[in-house]
Coordinates of C-alpha atoms in Angstrom, one line a residue:
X52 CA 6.0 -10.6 -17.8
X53 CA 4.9 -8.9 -14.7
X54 CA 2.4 -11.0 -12.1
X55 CA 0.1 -8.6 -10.9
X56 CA -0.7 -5.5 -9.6
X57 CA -1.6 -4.8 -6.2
X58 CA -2.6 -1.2 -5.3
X59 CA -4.5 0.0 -7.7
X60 CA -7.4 2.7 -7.5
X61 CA -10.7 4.0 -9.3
X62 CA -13.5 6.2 -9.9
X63 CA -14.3 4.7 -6.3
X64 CA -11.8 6.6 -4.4
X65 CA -11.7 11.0 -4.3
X66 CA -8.4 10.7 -6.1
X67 CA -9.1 9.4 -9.3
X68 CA -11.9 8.9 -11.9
X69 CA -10.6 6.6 -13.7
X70 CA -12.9 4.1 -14.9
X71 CA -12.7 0.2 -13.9
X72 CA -13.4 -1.0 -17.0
X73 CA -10.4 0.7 -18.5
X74 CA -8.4 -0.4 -15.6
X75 CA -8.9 -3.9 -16.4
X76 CA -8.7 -3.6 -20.2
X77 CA -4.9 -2.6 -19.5
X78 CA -4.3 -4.6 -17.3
X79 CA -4.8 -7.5 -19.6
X80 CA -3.2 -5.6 -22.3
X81 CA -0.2 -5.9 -20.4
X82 CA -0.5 -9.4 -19.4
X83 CA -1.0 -9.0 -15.6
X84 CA -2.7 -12.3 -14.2
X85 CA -4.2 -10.9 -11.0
X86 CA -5.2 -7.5 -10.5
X87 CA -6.2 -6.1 -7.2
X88 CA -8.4 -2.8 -7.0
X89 CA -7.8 -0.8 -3.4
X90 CA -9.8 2.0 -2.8
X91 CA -9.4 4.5 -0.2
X92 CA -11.1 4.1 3.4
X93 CA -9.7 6.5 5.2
X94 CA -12.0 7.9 8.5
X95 CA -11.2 10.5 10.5
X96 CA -9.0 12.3 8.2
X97 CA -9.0 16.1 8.5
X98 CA -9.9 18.5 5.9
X99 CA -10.1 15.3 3.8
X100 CA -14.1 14.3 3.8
X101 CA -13.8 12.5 0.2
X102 CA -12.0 9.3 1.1
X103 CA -14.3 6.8 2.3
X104 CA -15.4 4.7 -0.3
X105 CA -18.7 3.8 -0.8
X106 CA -18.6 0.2 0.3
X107 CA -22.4 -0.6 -0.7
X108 CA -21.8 0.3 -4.3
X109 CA -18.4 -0.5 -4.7
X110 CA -18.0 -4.1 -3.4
X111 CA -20.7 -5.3 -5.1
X112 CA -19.6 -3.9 -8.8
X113 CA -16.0 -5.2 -8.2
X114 CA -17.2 -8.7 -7.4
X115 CA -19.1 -8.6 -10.7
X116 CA -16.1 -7.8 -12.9
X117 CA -14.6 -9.9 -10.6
X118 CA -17.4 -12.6 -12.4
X119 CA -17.5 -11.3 -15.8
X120 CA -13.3 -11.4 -17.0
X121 CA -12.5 -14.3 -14.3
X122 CA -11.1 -16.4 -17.4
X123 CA -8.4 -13.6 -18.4
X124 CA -7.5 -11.9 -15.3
X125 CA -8.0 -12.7 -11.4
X126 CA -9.5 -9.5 -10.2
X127 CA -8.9 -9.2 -6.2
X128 CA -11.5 -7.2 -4.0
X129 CA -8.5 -5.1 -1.7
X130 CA -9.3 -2.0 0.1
X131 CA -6.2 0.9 1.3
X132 CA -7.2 1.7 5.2
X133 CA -6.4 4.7 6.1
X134 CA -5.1 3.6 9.6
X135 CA -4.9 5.9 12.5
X136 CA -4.2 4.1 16.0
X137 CA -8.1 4.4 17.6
X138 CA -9.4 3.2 14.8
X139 CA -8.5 -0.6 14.8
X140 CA -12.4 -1.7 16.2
X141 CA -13.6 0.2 13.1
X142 CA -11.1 -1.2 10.9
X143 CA -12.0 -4.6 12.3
X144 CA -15.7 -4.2 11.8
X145 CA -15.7 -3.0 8.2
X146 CA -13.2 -5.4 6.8
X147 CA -14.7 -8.3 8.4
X148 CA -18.3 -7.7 6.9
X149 CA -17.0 -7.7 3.4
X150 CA -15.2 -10.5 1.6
X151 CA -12.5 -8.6 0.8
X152 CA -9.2 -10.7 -0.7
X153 CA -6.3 -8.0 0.4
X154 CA -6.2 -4.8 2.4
X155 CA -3.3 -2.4 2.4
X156 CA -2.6 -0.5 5.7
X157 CA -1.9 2.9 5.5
X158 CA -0.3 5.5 7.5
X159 CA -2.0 8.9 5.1
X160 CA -2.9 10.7 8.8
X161 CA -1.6 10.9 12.1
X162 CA -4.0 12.5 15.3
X163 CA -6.7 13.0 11.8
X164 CA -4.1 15.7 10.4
X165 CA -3.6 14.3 6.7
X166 CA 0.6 14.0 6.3
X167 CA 0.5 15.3 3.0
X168 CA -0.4 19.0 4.2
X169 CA 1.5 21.8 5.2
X170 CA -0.1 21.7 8.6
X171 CA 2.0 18.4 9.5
X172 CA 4.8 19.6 9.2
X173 CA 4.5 22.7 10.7
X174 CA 7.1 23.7 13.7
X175 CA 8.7 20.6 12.8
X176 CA 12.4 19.5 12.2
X177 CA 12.9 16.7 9.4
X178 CA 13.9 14.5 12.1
X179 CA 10.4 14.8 13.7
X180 CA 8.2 14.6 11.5
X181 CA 9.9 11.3 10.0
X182 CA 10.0 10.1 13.4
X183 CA 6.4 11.0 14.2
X184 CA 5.1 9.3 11.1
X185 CA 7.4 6.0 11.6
X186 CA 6.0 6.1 15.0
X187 CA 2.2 6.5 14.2
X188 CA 3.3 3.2 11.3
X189 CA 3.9 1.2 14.6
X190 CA 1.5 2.5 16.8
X191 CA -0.9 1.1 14.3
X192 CA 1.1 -2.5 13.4
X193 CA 0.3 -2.8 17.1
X194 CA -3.6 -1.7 17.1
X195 CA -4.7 -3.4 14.1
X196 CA -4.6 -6.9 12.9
X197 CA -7.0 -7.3 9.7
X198 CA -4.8 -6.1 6.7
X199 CA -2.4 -8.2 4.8
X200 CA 1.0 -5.6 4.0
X201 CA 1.7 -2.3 4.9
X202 CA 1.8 0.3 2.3
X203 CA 4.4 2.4 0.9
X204 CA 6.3 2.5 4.3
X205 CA 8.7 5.3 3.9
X206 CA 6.4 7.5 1.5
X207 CA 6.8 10.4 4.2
X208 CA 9.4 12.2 1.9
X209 CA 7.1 12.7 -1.1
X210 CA 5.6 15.1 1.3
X211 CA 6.6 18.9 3.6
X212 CA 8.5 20.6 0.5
X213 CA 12.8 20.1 -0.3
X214 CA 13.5 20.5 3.6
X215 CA 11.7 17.0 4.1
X216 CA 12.8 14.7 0.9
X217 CA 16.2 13.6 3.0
X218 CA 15.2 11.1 5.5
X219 CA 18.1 10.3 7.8
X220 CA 17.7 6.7 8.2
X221 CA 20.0 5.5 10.1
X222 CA 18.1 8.4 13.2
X223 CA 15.3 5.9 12.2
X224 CA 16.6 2.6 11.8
X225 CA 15.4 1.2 15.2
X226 CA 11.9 1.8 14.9
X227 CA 12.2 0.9 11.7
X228 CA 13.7 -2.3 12.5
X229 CA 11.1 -2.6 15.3
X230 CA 8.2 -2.1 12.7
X231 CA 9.5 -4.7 10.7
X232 CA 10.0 -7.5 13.1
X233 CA 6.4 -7.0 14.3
X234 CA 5.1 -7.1 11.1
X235 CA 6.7 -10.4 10.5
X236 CA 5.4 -11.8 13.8
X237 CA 2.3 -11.0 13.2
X238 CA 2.1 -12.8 9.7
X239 CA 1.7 -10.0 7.7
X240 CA 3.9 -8.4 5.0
X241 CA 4.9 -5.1 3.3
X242 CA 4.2 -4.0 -0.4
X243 CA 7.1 -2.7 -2.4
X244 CA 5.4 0.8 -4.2
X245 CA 6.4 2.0 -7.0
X246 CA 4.7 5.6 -7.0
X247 CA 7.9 7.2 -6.0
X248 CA 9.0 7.1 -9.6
X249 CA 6.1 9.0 -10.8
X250 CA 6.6 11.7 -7.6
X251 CA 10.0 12.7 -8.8
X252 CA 11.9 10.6 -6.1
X253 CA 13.5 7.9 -8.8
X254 CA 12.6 4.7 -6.0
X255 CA 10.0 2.8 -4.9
X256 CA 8.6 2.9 -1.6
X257 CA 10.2 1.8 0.8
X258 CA 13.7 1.6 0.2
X259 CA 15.6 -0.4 -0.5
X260 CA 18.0 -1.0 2.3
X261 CA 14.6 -1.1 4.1
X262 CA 13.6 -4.4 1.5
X263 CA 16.3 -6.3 2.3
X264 CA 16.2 -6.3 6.3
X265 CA 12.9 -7.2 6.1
X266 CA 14.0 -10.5 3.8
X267 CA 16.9 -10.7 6.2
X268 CA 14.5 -10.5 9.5
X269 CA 12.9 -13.3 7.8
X270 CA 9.7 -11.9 6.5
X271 CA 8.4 -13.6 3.2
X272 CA 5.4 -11.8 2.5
X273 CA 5.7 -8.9 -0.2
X274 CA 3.4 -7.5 -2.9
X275 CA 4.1 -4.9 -5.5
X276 CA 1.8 -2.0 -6.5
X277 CA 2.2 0.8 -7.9
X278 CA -0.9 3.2 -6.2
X279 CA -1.6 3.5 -9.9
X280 CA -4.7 6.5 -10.2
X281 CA -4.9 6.2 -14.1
X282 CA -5.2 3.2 -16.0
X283 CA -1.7 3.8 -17.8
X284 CA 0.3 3.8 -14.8
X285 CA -0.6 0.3 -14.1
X286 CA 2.2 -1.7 -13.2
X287 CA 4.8 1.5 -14.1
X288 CA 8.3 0.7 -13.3
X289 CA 7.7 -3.0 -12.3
X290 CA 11.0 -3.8 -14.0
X291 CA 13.3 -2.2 -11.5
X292 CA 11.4 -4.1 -8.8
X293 CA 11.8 -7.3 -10.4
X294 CA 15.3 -6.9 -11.2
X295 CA 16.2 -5.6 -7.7
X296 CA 14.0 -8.9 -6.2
X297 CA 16.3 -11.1 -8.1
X298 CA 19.3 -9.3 -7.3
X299 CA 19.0 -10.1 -3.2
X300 CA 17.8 -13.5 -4.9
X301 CA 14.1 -13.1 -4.0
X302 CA 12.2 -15.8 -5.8
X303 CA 8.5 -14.9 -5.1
X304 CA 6.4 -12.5 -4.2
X305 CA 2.2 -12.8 -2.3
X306 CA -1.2 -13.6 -4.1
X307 CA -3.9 -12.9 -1.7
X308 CA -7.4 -15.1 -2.0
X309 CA -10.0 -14.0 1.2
X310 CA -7.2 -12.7 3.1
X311 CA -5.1 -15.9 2.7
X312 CA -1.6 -15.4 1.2
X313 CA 0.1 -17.9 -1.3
X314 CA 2.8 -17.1 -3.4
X315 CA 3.9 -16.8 -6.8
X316 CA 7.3 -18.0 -8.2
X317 CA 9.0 -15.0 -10.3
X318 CA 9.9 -15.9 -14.0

């Protein structure tokens, strides 16, 4: 039996209109015990006006499901910020006026130009585009302090056509490193996604080699989401996360209550 669930989105964000209601009914269906709804925030974002979630309208209606099905399934208030490295003061502001239980940090634009378009790419060798995206991933670690994991770390390949899926990593395994180790110091953790199944890539995000350092650098903190945009990929391919946590003998993985991490023992 899987946990939880902890990147999940909604009619609330311009990628999906699914509605909550059947969000939560599978998640129960499943058997999830905590389910955490995160929402895209992302300002500043060229060519890309509809991702800024309406926070009067949806925080509100999320703590009220929150209310109403709190005896089958703990439903988490999370948010995905869309980071870019100026925009930690707003970050700051708008996560600290709501009581928000987990926010994912998210690297979807660099200097406002969305990664996933053409544009990015443009004029670009693999090798730097990769390492201008794993740069703009610390650049923001280092601007911004109110999230609790960092999503989908490696997700650049899903993006820029066949010349872009192979990501040398061992070109990028300093800053890599480097993004790792300052996670950990400053408390905060990393989510293992799952969406790389369902984009044709067979992994999660990021990979694995990338997993295990992070365990081995001593981090502790990990979630699992799969940035599910219709209820029936909730929780999709948890199984080979599991099974790969218990193969480097990771017993537990993060619960997050008001931005305060505990964890929960694997079965």
């Amino acid at each position: 039996m899987f946990i939880s669930d902890y990147h999940v989105h909604s009619e609330f964000s311009g990628d999906s209109i699914e509605k909550l209601e059947n969000i939560i009914n599978r998640a129960k269906e499943i058997g999830l015990k905590e389910l955490a709804i995160t929402d895209h925030y992302d300002f500043d974002m060229k060519n890309t006006p509809d991702f800024m979630v309406n926070l009067e309208k949806y925080v509100p209606k999320i703590l009220d499901l929150k209310e109403i099905h709190k005896k089958e399934i703990d439903i988490k208030l999370g948010l995905e910020f869309g980071m870019q490295k100026h925009l930690g003061e707003l970050g700051k502001k708008i996560i600290n006026k709501y009581p928000f239980d987990y926010v994912l940090s998210s690297v979807h634009s660099i200097e406002t130009i969305d990664v996933s378009l053409p544009e990015f790419f443009k004029n670009k060798s693999p090798e730097e585009a990769h390492g201008k995206y794993f740069q703009a991933v610390l650049d923001c670690i280092n601007a911004y302090d109110d999230f609790s994991v960092c999503s989908h770390l490696d997700f650049i390949t899903r993006y820029g056509g066949e010349k872009f899926k192979n990501l040398d990593y061992k070109k990028h395994w300093d800053i890599i490193e480097t993004i790792l180790n300052r996670i950990i110091e400053k408390n905060k953790g990393i989510e293992i996604n799952t969406s790389g199944f369902r984009y044709g890539e067979n992994r999660f995000y990021p990979c694995e080699d990338i997993v295990k350092r992070y365990f081995q650098l001593g981090g502790e903190i990990i979630t699992i989401g799969s940035d599910a945009h219709k209820a029936k990929d909730i929780a999709m391919n948890f199984k080979e996360v599991y099974d790969f946590l218990e193969s480097i003998n990771v017993k537990y993985i993060s619960s997050f209550d008001r931005r305060e991490v505990s964890f929960k023992k694997i079965k």
